[in-house]
Amino acid sequence: EALKVKISKKTIDLFEEMDVMNRIELEARYEIDLEEYTKRLQIESRVLGDIARNHIVPTVIIYQNTLLENTKNLKEIFGEEYKKIAKEQIELIMVISNHITAINALVNQMVDERKKANKFNGLKSAELYCKNVKPFFAQIRYHCDKLETMVDDNLWPLTKYRELLFTR
């Protein structure tokens, strides 16, 4: 939306009056800016999908399997009483599963929206990326951030936020 100001009548009149750039030059720069914006969002969405699917989800599954193994061992030792003892682990397994499911669904939806946006150029593509692709960034990140707080530090493949804040 902000880029549209570059080709508004008021802006064009100002630049032409000051003999800085003419309408054609301003429109050319506008098109370049739209393409740059679209490419940046395209790259960000690809990287986000890659990190979520190829780094975070596999790590979380490893942690989840550790919890599952722990729960299974508790069942072997305590029999039916394990449901009380392993209640927290079972709840955590379910929460993790829900976040994994959400991440995969959101990444798939984001990829679909990106494919739709890639069929266009210029303003239409930029608008589709802004309105239909970019909103997935926050949604996917929400689930990844929640998982970050649950998974053991030794397993987590990326620097955690609290580590970034207190790094010397």
PDB file of C-alpha atoms in Angstrom:
ATOM      1  CA  GLU A   1       0.000   0.000   0.000  1.00  0.00           C
ATOM      2  CA  ALA A   2       2.803   2.425   0.852  1.00  0.00           C
ATOM      3  CA  LEU A   3       4.446   1.944  -2.522  1.00  0.00           C
ATOM      4  CA  LYS A   4       1.354   3.308  -4.288  1.00  0.00           C
ATOM      5  CA  VAL A   5       2.296   6.774  -3.008  1.00  0.00           C
ATOM      6  CA  LYS A   6       5.290   6.716  -5.352  1.00  0.00           C
ATOM      7  CA  ILE A   7       2.995   6.915  -8.372  1.00  0.00           C
ATOM      8  CA  SER A   8       0.293   9.136  -6.949  1.00  0.00           C
ATOM      9  CA  LYS A   9      -0.530  12.275  -8.895  1.00  0.00           C
ATOM     10  CA  LYS A  10       0.783  14.466  -6.073  1.00  0.00           C
ATOM     11  CA  THR A  11       4.151  12.659  -6.009  1.00  0.00           C
ATOM     12  CA  ILE A  12       4.526  12.652  -9.778  1.00  0.00           C
ATOM     13  CA  ASP A  13       3.674  16.365  -9.964  1.00  0.00           C
ATOM     14  CA  LEU A  14       6.223  17.136  -7.246  1.00  0.00           C
ATOM     15  CA  PHE A  15       9.032  15.193  -8.910  1.00  0.00           C
ATOM     16  CA  GLU A  16       8.275  16.609 -12.353  1.00  0.00           C
ATOM     17  CA  GLU A  17       7.976  20.148 -10.976  1.00  0.00           C
ATOM     18  CA  MET A  18      11.372  19.802  -9.270  1.00  0.00           C
ATOM     19  CA  ASP A  19      12.751  18.253 -12.484  1.00  0.00           C
ATOM     20  CA  VAL A  20      13.984  15.234 -10.571  1.00  0.00           C
ATOM     21  CA  MET A  21      12.165  12.390 -12.371  1.00  0.00           C
ATOM     22  CA  ASN A  22       9.341  12.116 -14.819  1.00  0.00           C
ATOM     23  CA  ARG A  23       6.248   9.874 -14.698  1.00  0.00           C
ATOM     24  CA  ILE A  24       7.900   7.045 -16.678  1.00  0.00           C
ATOM     25  CA  GLU A  25      10.927   6.963 -14.362  1.00  0.00           C
ATOM     26  CA  LEU A  26       8.734   6.961 -11.264  1.00  0.00           C
ATOM     27  CA  GLU A  27       6.528   4.196 -12.643  1.00  0.00           C
ATOM     28  CA  ALA A  28       9.613   2.133 -13.541  1.00  0.00           C
ATOM     29  CA  ARG A  29      10.969   2.475  -9.999  1.00  0.00           C
ATOM     30  CA  TYR A  30       7.545   1.573  -8.652  1.00  0.00           C
ATOM     31  CA  GLU A  31       7.491  -1.639 -10.714  1.00  0.00           C
ATOM     32  CA  ILE A  32      10.985  -2.524  -9.479  1.00  0.00           C
ATOM     33  CA  ASP A  33       9.934  -1.909  -5.870  1.00  0.00           C
ATOM     34  CA  LEU A  34       6.848  -4.111  -6.308  1.00  0.00           C
ATOM     35  CA  GLU A  35       8.968  -6.913  -7.735  1.00  0.00           C
ATOM     36  CA  GLU A  36      11.507  -6.582  -4.924  1.00  0.00           C
ATOM     37  CA  TYR A  37       8.727  -6.678  -2.314  1.00  0.00           C
ATOM     38  CA  THR A  38       7.194  -9.768  -3.918  1.00  0.00           C
ATOM     39  CA  LYS A  39      10.549 -11.552  -4.172  1.00  0.00           C
ATOM     40  CA  ARG A  40      11.373 -10.816  -0.522  1.00  0.00           C
ATOM     41  CA  LEU A  41       8.056 -12.248   0.664  1.00  0.00           C
ATOM     42  CA  GLN A  42       8.486 -15.212  -1.645  1.00  0.00           C
ATOM     43  CA  ILE A  43      11.931 -15.943  -0.206  1.00  0.00           C
ATOM     44  CA  GLU A  44      10.746 -15.417   3.386  1.00  0.00           C
ATOM     45  CA  SER A  45       7.838 -17.791   2.898  1.00  0.00           C
ATOM     46  CA  ARG A  46      10.071 -20.458   1.385  1.00  0.00           C
ATOM     47  CA  VAL A  47      12.599 -20.153   4.197  1.00  0.00           C
ATOM     48  CA  LEU A  48       9.871 -20.218   6.842  1.00  0.00           C
ATOM     49  CA  GLY A  49       8.338 -23.343   5.323  1.00  0.00           C
ATOM     50  CA  ASP A  50      11.751 -24.986   5.085  1.00  0.00           C
ATOM     51  CA  ILE A  51      12.730 -24.214   8.667  1.00  0.00           C
ATOM     52  CA  ALA A  52       9.355 -25.303  10.015  1.00  0.00           C
ATOM     53  CA  ARG A  53       9.208 -28.569   8.083  1.00  0.00           C
ATOM     54  CA  ASN A  54      12.870 -29.566   7.913  1.00  0.00           C
ATOM     55  CA  HIS A  55      14.229 -28.344  11.231  1.00  0.00           C
ATOM     56  CA  ILE A  56      11.507 -27.723  13.787  1.00  0.00           C
ATOM     57  CA  VAL A  57       9.002 -30.507  13.087  1.00  0.00           C
ATOM     58  CA  PRO A  58      11.618 -33.309  12.903  1.00  0.00           C
ATOM     59  CA  THR A  59      13.209 -32.113  16.147  1.00  0.00           C
ATOM     60  CA  VAL A  60       9.845 -31.929  17.862  1.00  0.00           C
ATOM     61  CA  ILE A  61       9.013 -35.441  16.689  1.00  0.00           C
ATOM     62  CA  ILE A  62      12.252 -36.710  18.224  1.00  0.00           C
ATOM     63  CA  TYR A  63      11.288 -35.067  21.514  1.00  0.00           C
ATOM     64  CA  GLN A  64       7.744 -36.393  21.229  1.00  0.00           C
ATOM     65  CA  ASN A  65       9.097 -39.909  20.685  1.00  0.00           C
ATOM     66  CA  THR A  66      11.157 -39.534  23.866  1.00  0.00           C
ATOM     67  CA  LEU A  67       7.970 -38.649  25.732  1.00  0.00           C
ATOM     68  CA  LEU A  68       6.136 -41.571  24.143  1.00  0.00           C
ATOM     69  CA  GLU A  69       8.904 -43.963  25.151  1.00  0.00           C
ATOM     70  CA  ASN A  70       8.821 -42.569  28.681  1.00  0.00           C
ATOM     71  CA  THR A  71       5.052 -43.008  28.850  1.00  0.00           C
ATOM     72  CA  LYS A  72       5.317 -46.549  27.501  1.00  0.00           C
ATOM     73  CA  ASN A  73       7.927 -47.392  30.141  1.00  0.00           C
ATOM     74  CA  LEU A  74       5.755 -45.932  32.888  1.00  0.00           C
ATOM     75  CA  LYS A  75       2.882 -48.116  31.706  1.00  0.00           C
ATOM     76  CA  GLU A  76       5.084 -51.210  31.818  1.00  0.00           C
ATOM     77  CA  ILE A  77       6.221 -50.434  35.344  1.00  0.00           C
ATOM     78  CA  PHE A  78       3.020 -49.116  36.906  1.00  0.00           C
ATOM     79  CA  GLY A  79       0.301 -50.789  34.829  1.00  0.00           C
ATOM     80  CA  GLU A  80      -3.003 -48.913  34.720  1.00  0.00           C
ATOM     81  CA  GLU A  81      -1.784 -46.497  37.367  1.00  0.00           C
ATOM     82  CA  TYR A  82       0.501 -44.961  34.723  1.00  0.00           C
ATOM     83  CA  LYS A  83      -2.387 -42.724  33.552  1.00  0.00           C
ATOM     84  CA  LYS A  84      -2.049 -40.679  36.734  1.00  0.00           C
ATOM     85  CA  ILE A  85       1.720 -40.737  36.732  1.00  0.00           C
ATOM     86  CA  ALA A  86       2.148 -39.947  33.021  1.00  0.00           C
ATOM     87  CA  LYS A  87      -0.701 -37.437  32.820  1.00  0.00           C
ATOM     88  CA  GLU A  88       1.612 -34.484  32.085  1.00  0.00           C
ATOM     89  CA  GLN A  89       3.577 -36.375  29.454  1.00  0.00           C
ATOM     90  CA  ILE A  90       0.378 -37.470  27.704  1.00  0.00           C
ATOM     91  CA  GLU A  91      -0.958 -33.907  27.693  1.00  0.00           C
ATOM     92  CA  LEU A  92       2.344 -32.616  26.343  1.00  0.00           C
ATOM     93  CA  ILE A  93       2.311 -35.266  23.595  1.00  0.00           C
ATOM     94  CA  MET A  94      -1.167 -34.101  22.563  1.00  0.00           C
ATOM     95  CA  VAL A  95      -0.205 -30.409  22.588  1.00  0.00           C
ATOM     96  CA  ILE A  96       2.886 -31.152  20.502  1.00  0.00           C
ATOM     97  CA  SER A  97       0.808 -33.189  18.034  1.00  0.00           C
ATOM     98  CA  ASN A  98      -1.646 -30.316  17.645  1.00  0.00           C
ATOM     99  CA  HIS A  99       1.155 -27.839  16.935  1.00  0.00           C
ATOM    100  CA  ILE A 100       2.777 -30.178  14.400  1.00  0.00           C
ATOM    101  CA  THR A 101      -0.551 -30.660  12.647  1.00  0.00           C
ATOM    102  CA  ALA A 102      -1.153 -26.912  12.571  1.00  0.00           C
ATOM    103  CA  ILE A 103       2.325 -26.159  11.209  1.00  0.00           C
ATOM    104  CA  ASN A 104       1.985 -28.678   8.392  1.00  0.00           C
ATOM    105  CA  ALA A 105      -1.501 -27.480   7.456  1.00  0.00           C
ATOM    106  CA  LEU A 106      -0.473 -23.809   7.520  1.00  0.00           C
ATOM    107  CA  VAL A 107       2.672 -24.405   5.461  1.00  0.00           C
ATOM    108  CA  ASN A 108       0.596 -26.279   2.864  1.00  0.00           C
ATOM    109  CA  GLN A 109      -1.926 -23.442   2.728  1.00  0.00           C
ATOM    110  CA  MET A 110       0.844 -20.852   2.458  1.00  0.00           C
ATOM    111  CA  VAL A 111       2.438 -22.751  -0.439  1.00  0.00           C
ATOM    112  CA  ASP A 112      -0.936 -22.918  -2.205  1.00  0.00           C
ATOM    113  CA  GLU A 113      -1.420 -19.163  -1.805  1.00  0.00           C
ATOM    114  CA  ARG A 114       2.109 -18.532  -3.026  1.00  0.00           C
ATOM    115  CA  LYS A 115       1.416 -20.603  -6.148  1.00  0.00           C
ATOM    116  CA  LYS A 116      -1.694 -18.509  -6.833  1.00  0.00           C
ATOM    117  CA  ALA A 117       0.225 -15.256  -6.361  1.00  0.00           C
ATOM    118  CA  ASN A 118       3.030 -16.445  -8.653  1.00  0.00           C
ATOM    119  CA  LYS A 119       0.603 -16.584 -11.578  1.00  0.00           C
ATOM    120  CA  PHE A 120       0.550 -12.776 -11.614  1.00  0.00           C
ATOM    121  CA  ASN A 121       3.072  -9.948 -11.922  1.00  0.00           C
ATOM    122  CA  GLY A 122       3.440  -6.454 -10.546  1.00  0.00           C
ATOM    123  CA  LEU A 123       0.790  -4.990  -8.290  1.00  0.00           C
ATOM    124  CA  LYS A 124      -1.536  -8.013  -8.371  1.00  0.00           C
ATOM    125  CA  SER A 125       1.237 -10.394  -7.300  1.00  0.00           C
ATOM    126  CA  ALA A 126       2.434  -8.018  -4.565  1.00  0.00           C
ATOM    127  CA  GLU A 127      -1.102  -7.604  -3.231  1.00  0.00           C
ATOM    128  CA  LEU A 128      -1.692 -11.365  -3.174  1.00  0.00           C
ATOM    129  CA  TYR A 129       1.592 -11.917  -1.338  1.00  0.00           C
ATOM    130  CA  CYS A 130       0.729  -9.178   1.149  1.00  0.00           C
ATOM    131  CA  LYS A 131      -2.856 -10.229   1.829  1.00  0.00           C
ATOM    132  CA  ASN A 132      -2.786 -14.003   1.291  1.00  0.00           C
ATOM    133  CA  VAL A 133       0.762 -15.234   1.944  1.00  0.00           C
ATOM    134  CA  LYS A 134       2.232 -12.931   4.582  1.00  0.00           C
ATOM    135  CA  PRO A 135      -0.495 -13.594   7.205  1.00  0.00           C
ATOM    136  CA  PHE A 136       0.711 -17.202   7.420  1.00  0.00           C
ATOM    137  CA  PHE A 137       4.092 -16.023   8.740  1.00  0.00           C
ATOM    138  CA  ALA A 138       2.682 -15.050  12.140  1.00  0.00           C
ATOM    139  CA  GLN A 139       0.451 -18.113  12.353  1.00  0.00           C
ATOM    140  CA  ILE A 140       3.266 -20.559  11.612  1.00  0.00           C
ATOM    141  CA  ARG A 141       5.643 -18.711  13.870  1.00  0.00           C
ATOM    142  CA  TYR A 142       3.133 -18.867  16.735  1.00  0.00           C
ATOM    143  CA  HIS A 143       3.155 -22.675  16.671  1.00  0.00           C
ATOM    144  CA  CYS A 144       6.933 -22.840  16.251  1.00  0.00           C
ATOM    145  CA  ASP A 145       7.423 -20.457  19.183  1.00  0.00           C
ATOM    146  CA  LYS A 146       5.148 -22.575  21.379  1.00  0.00           C
ATOM    147  CA  LEU A 147       7.115 -25.703  20.496  1.00  0.00           C
ATOM    148  CA  GLU A 148      10.381 -23.913  21.216  1.00  0.00           C
ATOM    149  CA  THR A 149       9.315 -23.476  24.832  1.00  0.00           C
ATOM    150  CA  MET A 150       8.445 -27.176  25.183  1.00  0.00           C
ATOM    151  CA  VAL A 151      11.380 -28.943  23.574  1.00  0.00           C
ATOM    152  CA  ASP A 152      14.566 -29.714  25.454  1.00  0.00           C
ATOM    153  CA  ASP A 153      17.308 -27.135  24.804  1.00  0.00           C
ATOM    154  CA  ASN A 154      19.781 -29.856  23.824  1.00  0.00           C
ATOM    155  CA  LEU A 155      17.541 -30.998  20.977  1.00  0.00           C
ATOM    156  CA  TRP A 156      16.417 -27.623  19.618  1.00  0.00           C
ATOM    157  CA  PRO A 157      18.347 -26.944  16.364  1.00  0.00           C
ATOM    158  CA  LEU A 158      18.089 -23.143  16.434  1.00  0.00           C
ATOM    159  CA  THR A 159      19.075 -20.457  18.880  1.00  0.00           C
ATOM    160  CA  LYS A 160      16.186 -19.881  21.275  1.00  0.00           C
ATOM    161  CA  TYR A 161      14.847 -16.369  21.813  1.00  0.00           C
ATOM    162  CA  ARG A 162      15.913 -16.220  25.435  1.00  0.00           C
ATOM    163  CA  GLU A 163      19.428 -17.185  24.353  1.00  0.00           C
ATOM    164  CA  LEU A 164      19.462 -14.324  21.856  1.00  0.00           C
ATOM    165  CA  LEU A 165      18.408 -11.876  24.540  1.00  0.00           C
ATOM    166  CA  PHE A 166      21.118 -12.870  26.982  1.00  0.00           C
ATOM    167  CA  THR A 167      24.024 -13.695  24.647  1.00  0.00           C
ATOM    168  CA  ARG A 168      27.302 -12.027  25.509  1.00  0.00           C
TER     169      ARG A 168
END
